[in-house]
Amino acid sequence: MEEICIRDLVVVGVISWSVGFVLIRKTFPNRSFEFSNRLVSTIHAIVAVTLASLSVQDWKCPLCPMASTSSPKQMRTLAISLSYLIYDLICCLFDKKISIDNSVHHLVSIIGIGAGLAYAKCGSEMVAALWLTEISSPFLHLREVLKELGYRNTDLNLVADISFAVIFTIARMVGGPYLAYVTLTSKNPLIIQVMAVGLQLKKKMEDQVKNVVMVGVISWSISFMLIRNILPNRSFGFCNRLVSSMHAILAVILASLSVEDWNCPVCPVASNSSSKQVTTLAVTLSYLIYDLICCQFDKQFSLDNTIHHLVSIVGIGAGLAYGKSGSELVAALWVSELSTPFLHLRELVKELGYKDTDLNLAADISFAVVFSVARMVLGSYVTCVTVVANNPLVIQAMAVGLLLLSAFWFFKIVRMVKYKLKRRSSTNTKHA
């Protein structure tokens, strides 16, 4: 019954925040989209801090009891904030400005709060995190609201800036690390611990794996810089695609070498990962971290690619932390990266001057075929095996998430191929 209540509260919350935004837009028609959204965000911050404060069971120890079952007040508080985060993530897609750090923050928070509600525990830690996160939000938005109201570079704006800086520093940089430490050292579900440290790996990960990840990030970065120096006239994206192609080839090779039995590549399921599988996953994790950072310096921002990277990092990170599901994760890596060289080849040949040529068309069709077979056929099978087997929930969720993202890309690829073939046919007809 409580589960239904929480679900309904989230749905009603999303609708309520949306209605609130529409009403504010109607009330202030001359103000920007962002202005109205910041007012909604401010309202949420005040509500969240108030509810979080009211849900604390003992102010002598605000985090007590730790790793315990969430109280009804805590569940409702988290549900209301979850509804806001879902609303705001959707709302931001309609704005002209897409902030990568804000999108990452929302995704991490949604996964973390969603996990907390699903487990129905860690309420004390999560409510405390919500309090620390939202206490500075009104001052953050006040700064921008004042600017739009014409108070830029005034004493009032300066006071808002300083207030935000002070409160943010104390709440996030002092209270935040302490809360993350408490969450990690308590017996909380792994996904809650992962979210507490911003998608970092669990402390119990072996030093060898951490070293591979660290060295890997540095190595991919150095490779990118070397390619940039060797090909100074090529674009940022061109050089990054070469690094990505190198990783894809390496990942497929390592994944192939780590398969224990080619008669059943996904066997043994839900078992402890072998050393080869762990190394393979660590190498790919290092690449994903490098690429996620590298893409922030590029001019083109891709939301779906960012989501793919975050989902992959969480999934592989969880697999490494659990030390199991190696067969499934390596199989997923194999089917995911098999089409990547063809993906990048399409863009590389364009920059090399072969756009709209037979070579470009061949690369397009090759990519479409390999992607369709690997992601939609083999990928569906790997996802099914992962979900059916006794794997950790977070790994099952990531498998489903990647399949859904692959399906989204699949439909885009089908449209692309149809367009290319139709265009090619029209061109040939004109020449004839």
Short mmCIF file of C-alpha atoms in Angstrom, two decimals:
data_model
loop_
_atom_site.label_atom_id
_atom_site.label_comp_id
_atom_site.label_asym_id
_atom_site.label_seq_id
_atom_site.Cartn_x
_atom_site.Cartn_y
_atom_site.Cartn_z
CA MET A 1 0.00 0.00 0.00
CA GLU A 2 2.85 2.33 0.88
CA GLU A 3 4.51 1.51 -2.46
CA ILE A 4 1.37 2.54 -4.35
CA CYS A 5 1.18 5.74 -2.30
CA ILE A 6 4.78 6.64 -3.14
CA ARG A 7 4.27 5.90 -6.83
CA ASP A 8 1.15 8.04 -6.93
CA LEU A 9 2.96 10.79 -5.07
CA VAL A 10 5.71 10.83 -7.70
CA VAL A 11 3.20 10.97 -10.55
CA VAL A 12 1.14 13.69 -8.89
CA GLY A 13 4.34 15.53 -8.06
CA VAL A 14 5.56 15.58 -11.67
CA ILE A 15 2.18 16.90 -12.78
CA SER A 16 2.11 19.49 -9.99
CA TRP A 17 5.57 20.86 -10.75
CA SER A 18 4.64 21.04 -14.42
CA VAL A 19 1.40 22.89 -13.66
CA GLY A 20 3.31 25.22 -11.35
CA PHE A 21 5.75 26.02 -14.14
CA VAL A 22 2.93 26.71 -16.62
CA LEU A 23 1.19 29.01 -14.14
CA ILE A 24 4.38 30.96 -13.52
CA ARG A 25 4.93 31.26 -17.28
CA LYS A 26 1.41 32.65 -17.62
CA THR A 27 1.94 35.02 -14.70
CA PHE A 28 5.26 36.31 -16.05
CA PRO A 29 4.88 36.07 -19.84
CA ASN A 30 7.69 38.55 -20.47
CA ARG A 31 10.23 36.61 -18.47
CA SER A 32 12.45 33.88 -19.87
CA PHE A 33 11.84 30.14 -19.80
CA GLU A 34 14.75 29.78 -17.40
CA PHE A 35 13.38 32.48 -15.07
CA SER A 36 10.15 30.55 -14.57
CA ASN A 37 11.97 27.26 -14.11
CA ARG A 38 14.26 28.80 -11.50
CA LEU A 39 11.23 29.94 -9.51
CA VAL A 40 9.86 26.39 -9.55
CA SER A 41 13.28 25.09 -8.51
CA THR A 42 13.39 27.58 -5.64
CA ILE A 43 9.96 26.46 -4.46
CA HIS A 44 11.13 22.85 -4.55
CA ALA A 45 14.30 23.68 -2.63
CA ILE A 46 12.34 25.38 0.15
CA VAL A 47 9.81 22.54 0.29
CA ALA A 48 12.57 19.91 0.24
CA VAL A 49 14.58 21.52 3.04
CA THR A 50 11.43 21.96 5.12
CA LEU A 51 10.26 18.37 4.64
CA ALA A 52 13.77 17.01 5.17
CA SER A 53 14.02 18.94 8.44
CA LEU A 54 10.63 17.67 9.60
CA SER A 55 11.57 14.08 8.79
CA VAL A 56 14.70 14.05 10.96
CA GLN A 57 14.02 11.74 13.88
CA ASP A 58 16.66 13.09 16.26
CA TRP A 59 18.46 16.40 15.72
CA LYS A 60 21.18 15.34 18.14
CA CYS A 61 22.11 12.81 15.46
CA PRO A 62 20.45 13.86 12.18
CA LEU A 63 21.86 10.82 10.37
CA CYS A 64 20.49 8.33 12.89
CA PRO A 65 19.44 5.61 12.57
CA MET A 66 21.85 4.76 9.75
CA ALA A 67 21.29 2.05 7.13
CA SER A 68 17.82 1.54 8.56
CA THR A 69 14.33 1.25 7.12
CA SER A 70 13.04 4.61 5.90
CA SER A 71 10.20 6.23 7.81
CA PRO A 72 6.99 7.27 5.99
CA LYS A 73 8.00 10.94 6.29
CA GLN A 74 11.38 10.23 4.72
CA MET A 75 9.79 8.22 1.90
CA ARG A 76 7.35 11.00 1.10
CA THR A 77 10.10 13.62 1.21
CA LEU A 78 12.23 11.63 -1.22
CA ALA A 79 9.25 10.93 -3.49
CA ILE A 80 8.46 14.64 -3.78
CA SER A 81 12.07 15.44 -4.68
CA LEU A 82 12.17 12.56 -7.15
CA SER A 83 9.08 13.96 -8.87
CA TYR A 84 10.75 17.37 -9.10
CA LEU A 85 13.96 15.92 -10.56
CA ILE A 86 11.99 14.05 -13.23
CA TYR A 87 10.02 17.21 -14.06
CA ASP A 88 13.16 19.36 -14.21
CA LEU A 89 15.09 16.89 -16.36
CA ILE A 90 12.23 16.87 -18.86
CA CYS A 91 11.73 20.63 -18.62
CA CYS A 92 15.40 21.34 -19.31
CA LEU A 93 15.15 19.44 -22.60
CA PHE A 94 12.76 22.14 -23.85
CA ASP A 95 15.15 24.90 -22.87
CA LYS A 96 17.78 26.08 -25.31
CA LYS A 97 20.56 25.62 -22.78
CA ILE A 98 21.59 22.07 -21.89
CA SER A 99 23.98 21.86 -18.95
CA ILE A 100 26.04 18.68 -18.83
CA ASP A 101 26.79 19.01 -15.12
CA ASN A 102 23.13 19.65 -14.33
CA SER A 103 22.04 16.67 -16.45
CA VAL A 104 24.57 14.43 -14.72
CA HIS A 105 23.44 15.72 -11.31
CA HIS A 106 19.81 14.97 -12.14
CA LEU A 107 20.52 11.48 -13.47
CA VAL A 108 22.67 10.56 -10.47
CA SER A 109 20.05 11.93 -8.07
CA ILE A 110 17.16 10.16 -9.80
CA ILE A 111 18.97 6.83 -9.73
CA GLY A 112 20.04 7.33 -6.12
CA ILE A 113 16.66 8.43 -4.78
CA GLY A 114 14.90 5.81 -6.88
CA ALA A 115 17.12 3.12 -5.39
CA GLY A 116 16.47 4.45 -1.89
CA LEU A 117 12.72 4.29 -2.45
CA ALA A 118 12.98 0.82 -3.99
CA TYR A 119 15.02 -0.51 -1.06
CA ALA A 120 12.88 1.49 1.42
CA LYS A 121 15.98 2.09 3.52
CA CYS A 122 18.82 4.61 3.96
CA GLY A 123 16.18 7.28 4.56
CA SER A 124 18.27 9.13 7.14
CA GLU A 125 21.30 9.38 4.88
CA MET A 126 19.32 10.33 1.80
CA VAL A 127 17.22 12.97 3.54
CA ALA A 128 20.42 14.45 4.96
CA ALA A 129 21.92 14.49 1.47
CA LEU A 130 18.79 16.20 0.17
CA TRP A 131 19.02 18.82 2.91
CA LEU A 132 22.68 19.54 2.16
CA THR A 133 22.05 19.65 -1.56
CA GLU A 134 19.05 21.96 -1.54
CA ILE A 135 19.97 24.38 1.26
CA SER A 136 22.02 26.49 -1.16
CA SER A 137 19.67 26.20 -4.16
CA PRO A 138 17.47 29.26 -3.37
CA PHE A 139 20.58 31.45 -3.27
CA LEU A 140 21.85 29.91 -6.50
CA HIS A 141 18.64 30.81 -8.30
CA LEU A 142 18.33 34.18 -6.57
CA ARG A 143 21.57 35.26 -8.26
CA GLU A 144 20.19 34.63 -11.74
CA VAL A 145 16.69 35.90 -10.97
CA LEU A 146 18.12 39.21 -9.75
CA LYS A 147 20.14 39.57 -12.93
CA GLU A 148 17.07 39.16 -15.10
CA LEU A 149 15.18 41.64 -12.93
CA GLY A 150 17.83 44.26 -13.66
CA TYR A 151 19.96 44.01 -10.53
CA ARG A 152 23.11 42.74 -12.20
CA ASN A 153 26.34 44.16 -10.71
CA THR A 154 24.51 45.66 -7.73
CA ASP A 155 25.09 45.28 -4.00
CA LEU A 156 22.03 43.05 -3.81
CA ASN A 157 23.44 40.75 -6.48
CA LEU A 158 26.81 40.69 -4.70
CA VAL A 159 25.14 39.72 -1.42
CA ALA A 160 23.32 36.89 -3.20
CA ASP A 161 26.60 35.69 -4.76
CA ILE A 162 28.47 35.69 -1.46
CA SER A 163 25.57 34.06 0.39
CA PHE A 164 25.42 31.28 -2.17
CA ALA A 165 29.19 30.75 -2.08
CA VAL A 166 29.32 30.54 1.72
CA ILE A 167 26.31 28.25 2.12
CA PHE A 168 27.34 26.01 -0.77
CA THR A 169 30.87 25.66 0.59
CA ILE A 170 29.77 24.77 4.10
CA ALA A 171 26.95 22.44 3.03
CA ARG A 172 28.54 20.67 0.09
CA MET A 173 32.27 20.78 0.82
CA VAL A 174 32.13 20.21 4.59
CA GLY A 175 28.88 18.39 5.23
CA GLY A 176 28.93 16.54 1.90
CA PRO A 177 32.20 14.59 2.36
CA TYR A 178 31.21 13.65 5.91
CA LEU A 179 27.86 12.37 4.70
CA ALA A 180 29.52 10.41 1.88
CA TYR A 181 31.91 8.85 4.39
CA VAL A 182 29.09 7.87 6.74
CA THR A 183 27.09 6.40 3.85
CA LEU A 184 30.06 4.37 2.63
CA THR A 185 30.97 2.98 6.03
CA SER A 186 27.40 1.99 6.89
CA LYS A 187 25.75 -1.17 5.61
CA ASN A 188 23.88 0.55 2.82
CA PRO A 189 23.04 -0.99 -0.57
CA LEU A 190 25.89 -0.63 -3.03
CA ILE A 191 23.98 1.59 -5.43
CA ILE A 192 23.33 4.07 -2.61
CA GLN A 193 27.03 4.08 -1.79
CA VAL A 194 27.89 4.58 -5.46
CA MET A 195 25.58 7.57 -5.75
CA ALA A 196 26.91 9.04 -2.52
CA VAL A 197 30.34 9.49 -4.04
CA GLY A 198 29.16 10.57 -7.46
CA LEU A 199 29.51 7.36 -9.42
CA GLN A 200 32.86 6.44 -7.90
CA LEU A 201 33.77 2.83 -7.40
CA LYS A 202 33.33 1.15 -4.06
CA LYS A 203 36.34 1.25 -1.74
CA LYS A 204 36.67 -2.52 -1.69
CA MET A 205 37.75 -2.61 -5.33
CA GLU A 206 41.15 -4.20 -5.63
CA ASP A 207 44.18 -1.94 -5.99
CA GLN A 208 45.05 -3.64 -9.27
CA VAL A 209 41.74 -2.62 -10.82
CA LYS A 210 42.05 0.94 -9.56
CA ASN A 211 45.54 1.13 -11.02
CA VAL A 212 44.33 -0.14 -14.40
CA VAL A 213 41.57 2.46 -14.42
CA MET A 214 43.90 5.27 -13.41
CA VAL A 215 46.63 4.31 -15.87
CA GLY A 216 44.00 3.78 -18.54
CA VAL A 217 42.51 7.27 -18.18
CA ILE A 218 45.99 8.77 -18.42
CA SER A 219 46.90 6.57 -21.41
CA TRP A 220 43.77 7.44 -23.40
CA SER A 221 44.35 11.12 -22.67
CA ILE A 222 47.97 10.96 -23.81
CA SER A 223 46.92 9.08 -26.96
CA PHE A 224 44.43 11.80 -27.78
CA MET A 225 47.02 14.54 -27.32
CA LEU A 226 49.53 12.68 -29.48
CA ILE A 227 46.99 12.29 -32.26
CA ARG A 228 46.12 15.98 -31.99
CA ASN A 229 49.80 16.85 -32.41
CA ILE A 230 50.28 14.43 -35.30
CA LEU A 231 47.13 15.65 -37.08
CA PRO A 232 46.94 19.35 -36.15
CA ASN A 233 44.69 20.20 -39.10
CA ARG A 234 42.04 17.69 -38.15
CA SER A 235 39.12 18.46 -35.86
CA PHE A 236 38.77 17.67 -32.18
CA GLY A 237 36.08 15.12 -33.01
CA PHE A 238 38.26 13.46 -35.65
CA CYS A 239 41.06 12.81 -33.15
CA ASN A 240 38.68 11.62 -30.46
CA ARG A 241 37.04 9.22 -32.92
CA LEU A 242 40.44 7.67 -33.65
CA VAL A 243 40.97 7.09 -29.92
CA SER A 244 37.47 5.65 -29.65
CA SER A 245 38.15 3.31 -32.57
CA MET A 246 41.37 2.16 -30.89
CA HIS A 247 39.43 1.41 -27.72
CA ALA A 248 36.69 -0.43 -29.61
CA ILE A 249 39.18 -2.72 -31.34
CA LEU A 250 41.08 -3.32 -28.09
CA ALA A 251 37.85 -3.94 -26.16
CA VAL A 252 36.57 -6.49 -28.68
CA ILE A 253 39.92 -8.31 -28.64
CA LEU A 254 40.15 -8.36 -24.83
CA ALA A 255 36.51 -9.38 -24.52
CA SER A 256 37.05 -12.22 -27.00
CA LEU A 257 40.15 -13.41 -25.15
CA SER A 258 38.31 -13.38 -21.82
CA VAL A 259 35.49 -15.66 -22.96
CA GLU A 260 35.85 -18.95 -21.11
CA ASP A 261 33.80 -21.12 -23.47
CA TRP A 262 32.82 -20.06 -26.99
CA ASN A 263 30.15 -22.76 -27.06
CA CYS A 264 28.41 -20.60 -24.47
CA PRO A 265 30.02 -17.12 -24.52
CA VAL A 266 27.79 -15.80 -21.73
CA CYS A 267 28.61 -18.72 -19.41
CA PRO A 268 28.94 -19.04 -16.51
CA VAL A 269 26.16 -16.59 -15.69
CA ALA A 270 25.93 -14.61 -12.43
CA SER A 271 29.33 -15.96 -11.41
CA ASN A 272 32.50 -14.43 -10.05
CA SER A 273 34.44 -12.50 -12.66
CA SER A 274 37.72 -13.93 -13.89
CA SER A 275 40.91 -11.86 -13.80
CA LYS A 276 40.78 -11.43 -17.59
CA GLN A 277 37.21 -10.18 -17.41
CA VAL A 278 38.05 -7.75 -14.62
CA THR A 279 40.99 -6.36 -16.58
CA THR A 280 38.87 -6.01 -19.72
CA LEU A 281 36.15 -4.14 -17.86
CA ALA A 282 38.67 -1.91 -16.07
CA VAL A 283 40.26 -0.90 -19.38
CA THR A 284 36.86 0.01 -20.81
CA LEU A 285 35.87 1.85 -17.64
CA SER A 286 39.00 3.96 -17.95
CA TYR A 287 38.11 4.79 -21.55
CA LEU A 288 34.53 5.75 -20.65
CA ILE A 289 35.77 8.09 -17.93
CA TYR A 290 38.29 9.64 -20.34
CA ASP A 291 35.71 10.05 -23.09
CA LEU A 292 33.08 11.53 -20.79
CA ILE A 293 35.59 14.16 -19.70
CA CYS A 294 36.97 14.69 -23.20
CA CYS A 295 33.52 15.29 -24.68
CA GLN A 296 33.01 18.25 -22.35
CA PHE A 297 35.75 20.10 -24.24
CA ASP A 298 34.12 19.46 -27.59
CA LYS A 299 31.68 21.96 -29.06
CA GLN A 300 29.02 19.36 -29.79
CA PHE A 301 27.06 18.03 -26.81
CA SER A 302 25.17 14.76 -27.15
CA LEU A 303 22.68 13.98 -24.39
CA ASP A 304 22.08 10.38 -25.49
CA ASN A 305 25.83 9.73 -25.65
CA THR A 306 26.26 11.19 -22.16
CA ILE A 307 23.49 8.97 -20.81
CA HIS A 308 25.11 5.97 -22.51
CA HIS A 309 28.44 6.77 -20.84
CA LEU A 310 26.88 7.26 -17.40
CA VAL A 311 24.83 4.06 -17.63
CA SER A 312 27.91 2.14 -18.78
CA ILE A 313 30.12 3.58 -16.03
CA VAL A 314 27.59 2.71 -13.35
CA GLY A 315 27.06 -0.79 -14.76
CA ILE A 316 30.73 -1.66 -15.18
CA GLY A 317 31.58 0.00 -11.86
CA ALA A 318 28.94 -2.09 -10.10
CA GLY A 319 30.22 -5.23 -11.80
CA LEU A 320 33.76 -4.52 -10.65
CA ALA A 321 32.62 -3.67 -7.15
CA TYR A 322 30.56 -6.85 -6.84
CA GLY A 323 33.30 -8.89 -8.50
CA LYS A 324 30.71 -10.88 -10.43
CA SER A 325 28.61 -10.90 -13.64
CA GLY A 326 31.84 -10.78 -15.64
CA SER A 327 30.54 -13.04 -18.41
CA GLU A 328 27.45 -10.91 -18.97
CA LEU A 329 29.31 -7.60 -18.82
CA VAL A 330 32.06 -8.75 -21.19
CA ALA A 331 29.44 -10.07 -23.62
CA ALA A 332 27.63 -6.73 -23.44
CA LEU A 333 30.92 -4.96 -24.08
CA TRP A 334 31.60 -7.15 -27.10
CA VAL A 335 28.23 -6.52 -28.75
CA SER A 336 28.40 -2.80 -27.89
CA GLU A 337 31.84 -2.12 -29.32
CA LEU A 338 31.68 -4.35 -32.38
CA SER A 339 29.96 -1.67 -34.45
CA THR A 340 31.90 1.29 -33.04
CA PRO A 341 34.75 1.32 -35.62
CA PHE A 342 32.16 1.45 -38.42
CA LEU A 343 30.34 4.25 -36.60
CA HIS A 344 33.47 6.37 -36.50
CA LEU A 345 34.55 5.37 -40.00
CA ARG A 346 31.43 7.09 -41.34
CA GLU A 347 32.48 10.42 -39.85
CA LEU A 348 36.19 10.00 -40.54
CA VAL A 349 35.70 9.49 -44.28
CA LYS A 350 33.49 12.59 -44.39
CA GLU A 351 36.22 14.75 -42.89
CA LEU A 352 38.74 13.20 -45.27
CA GLY A 353 36.65 14.44 -48.19
CA TYR A 354 34.69 11.31 -49.06
CA LYS A 355 31.26 12.57 -48.09
CA ASP A 356 28.40 11.29 -50.30
CA THR A 357 30.68 8.79 -52.04
CA ASP A 358 30.39 5.04 -52.48
CA LEU A 359 32.93 4.63 -49.68
CA ASN A 360 30.80 6.71 -47.33
CA LEU A 361 27.67 4.79 -48.29
CA ALA A 362 29.46 1.47 -47.73
CA ALA A 363 30.55 2.65 -44.28
CA ASP A 364 26.97 3.71 -43.48
CA ILE A 365 25.47 0.39 -44.54
CA SER A 366 28.22 -1.63 -42.82
CA PHE A 367 27.61 0.23 -39.59
CA ALA A 368 23.84 -0.21 -39.84
CA VAL A 369 24.11 -3.95 -40.47
CA VAL A 370 26.70 -4.64 -37.76
CA PHE A 371 24.85 -2.44 -35.24
CA SER A 372 21.51 -4.11 -35.96
CA VAL A 373 22.85 -7.63 -35.62
CA ALA A 374 25.10 -6.92 -32.63
CA ARG A 375 22.92 -4.59 -30.58
CA MET A 376 19.37 -5.59 -31.46
CA VAL A 377 19.81 -9.36 -31.90
CA LEU A 378 22.79 -10.39 -29.78
CA GLY A 379 22.26 -7.50 -27.38
CA SER A 380 18.68 -8.53 -26.70
CA TYR A 381 19.85 -12.06 -25.92
CA VAL A 382 22.58 -10.82 -23.55
CA THR A 383 20.07 -8.55 -21.80
CA CYS A 384 17.62 -11.42 -21.41
CA VAL A 385 20.30 -13.67 -19.94
CA THR A 386 21.45 -10.91 -17.58
CA VAL A 387 17.95 -10.14 -16.32
CA VAL A 388 16.89 -13.77 -15.89
CA ALA A 389 20.08 -14.78 -14.07
CA ASN A 390 20.64 -14.00 -10.40
CA ASN A 391 22.61 -10.82 -11.05
CA PRO A 392 22.62 -7.71 -8.83
CA LEU A 393 19.70 -5.37 -9.51
CA VAL A 394 21.90 -2.49 -10.62
CA ILE A 395 23.54 -4.64 -13.32
CA GLN A 396 20.16 -5.87 -14.53
CA ALA A 397 18.91 -2.29 -14.66
CA MET A 398 21.94 -1.15 -16.64
CA ALA A 399 21.48 -4.01 -19.12
CA VAL A 400 17.89 -2.98 -19.77
CA GLY A 401 18.89 0.69 -19.97
CA LEU A 402 21.55 0.03 -22.59
CA LEU A 403 19.14 -2.07 -24.64
CA LEU A 404 16.56 0.71 -24.60
CA LEU A 405 19.21 3.21 -25.64
CA SER A 406 20.31 0.86 -28.43
CA ALA A 407 16.71 0.61 -29.61
CA PHE A 408 16.52 4.41 -29.70
CA TRP A 409 19.68 4.57 -31.80
CA PHE A 410 18.45 1.70 -33.99
CA PHE A 411 15.42 3.66 -35.13
CA LYS A 412 17.61 6.68 -35.85
CA ILE A 413 19.95 4.48 -37.90
CA VAL A 414 17.08 3.00 -39.89
CA ARG A 415 15.89 6.48 -40.76
CA MET A 416 19.42 7.47 -41.74
CA VAL A 417 19.86 4.48 -44.06
CA LYS A 418 16.47 5.01 -45.68
CA TYR A 419 17.34 8.65 -46.29
CA LYS A 420 20.77 7.80 -47.73
CA LEU A 421 19.40 5.12 -50.06
CA LYS A 422 16.53 7.32 -51.19
CA ARG A 423 18.91 10.19 -51.82
CA ARG A 424 21.28 7.89 -53.67
CA SER A 425 18.46 6.59 -55.83
CA SER A 426 17.31 10.11 -56.67
CA THR A 427 20.85 11.13 -57.63
CA ASN A 428 21.27 8.14 -59.94
CA THR A 429 17.92 8.86 -61.57
CA LYS A 430 18.92 12.45 -62.30
CA HIS A 431 22.23 11.37 -63.82
CA ALA A 432 20.45 8.80 -65.94
#
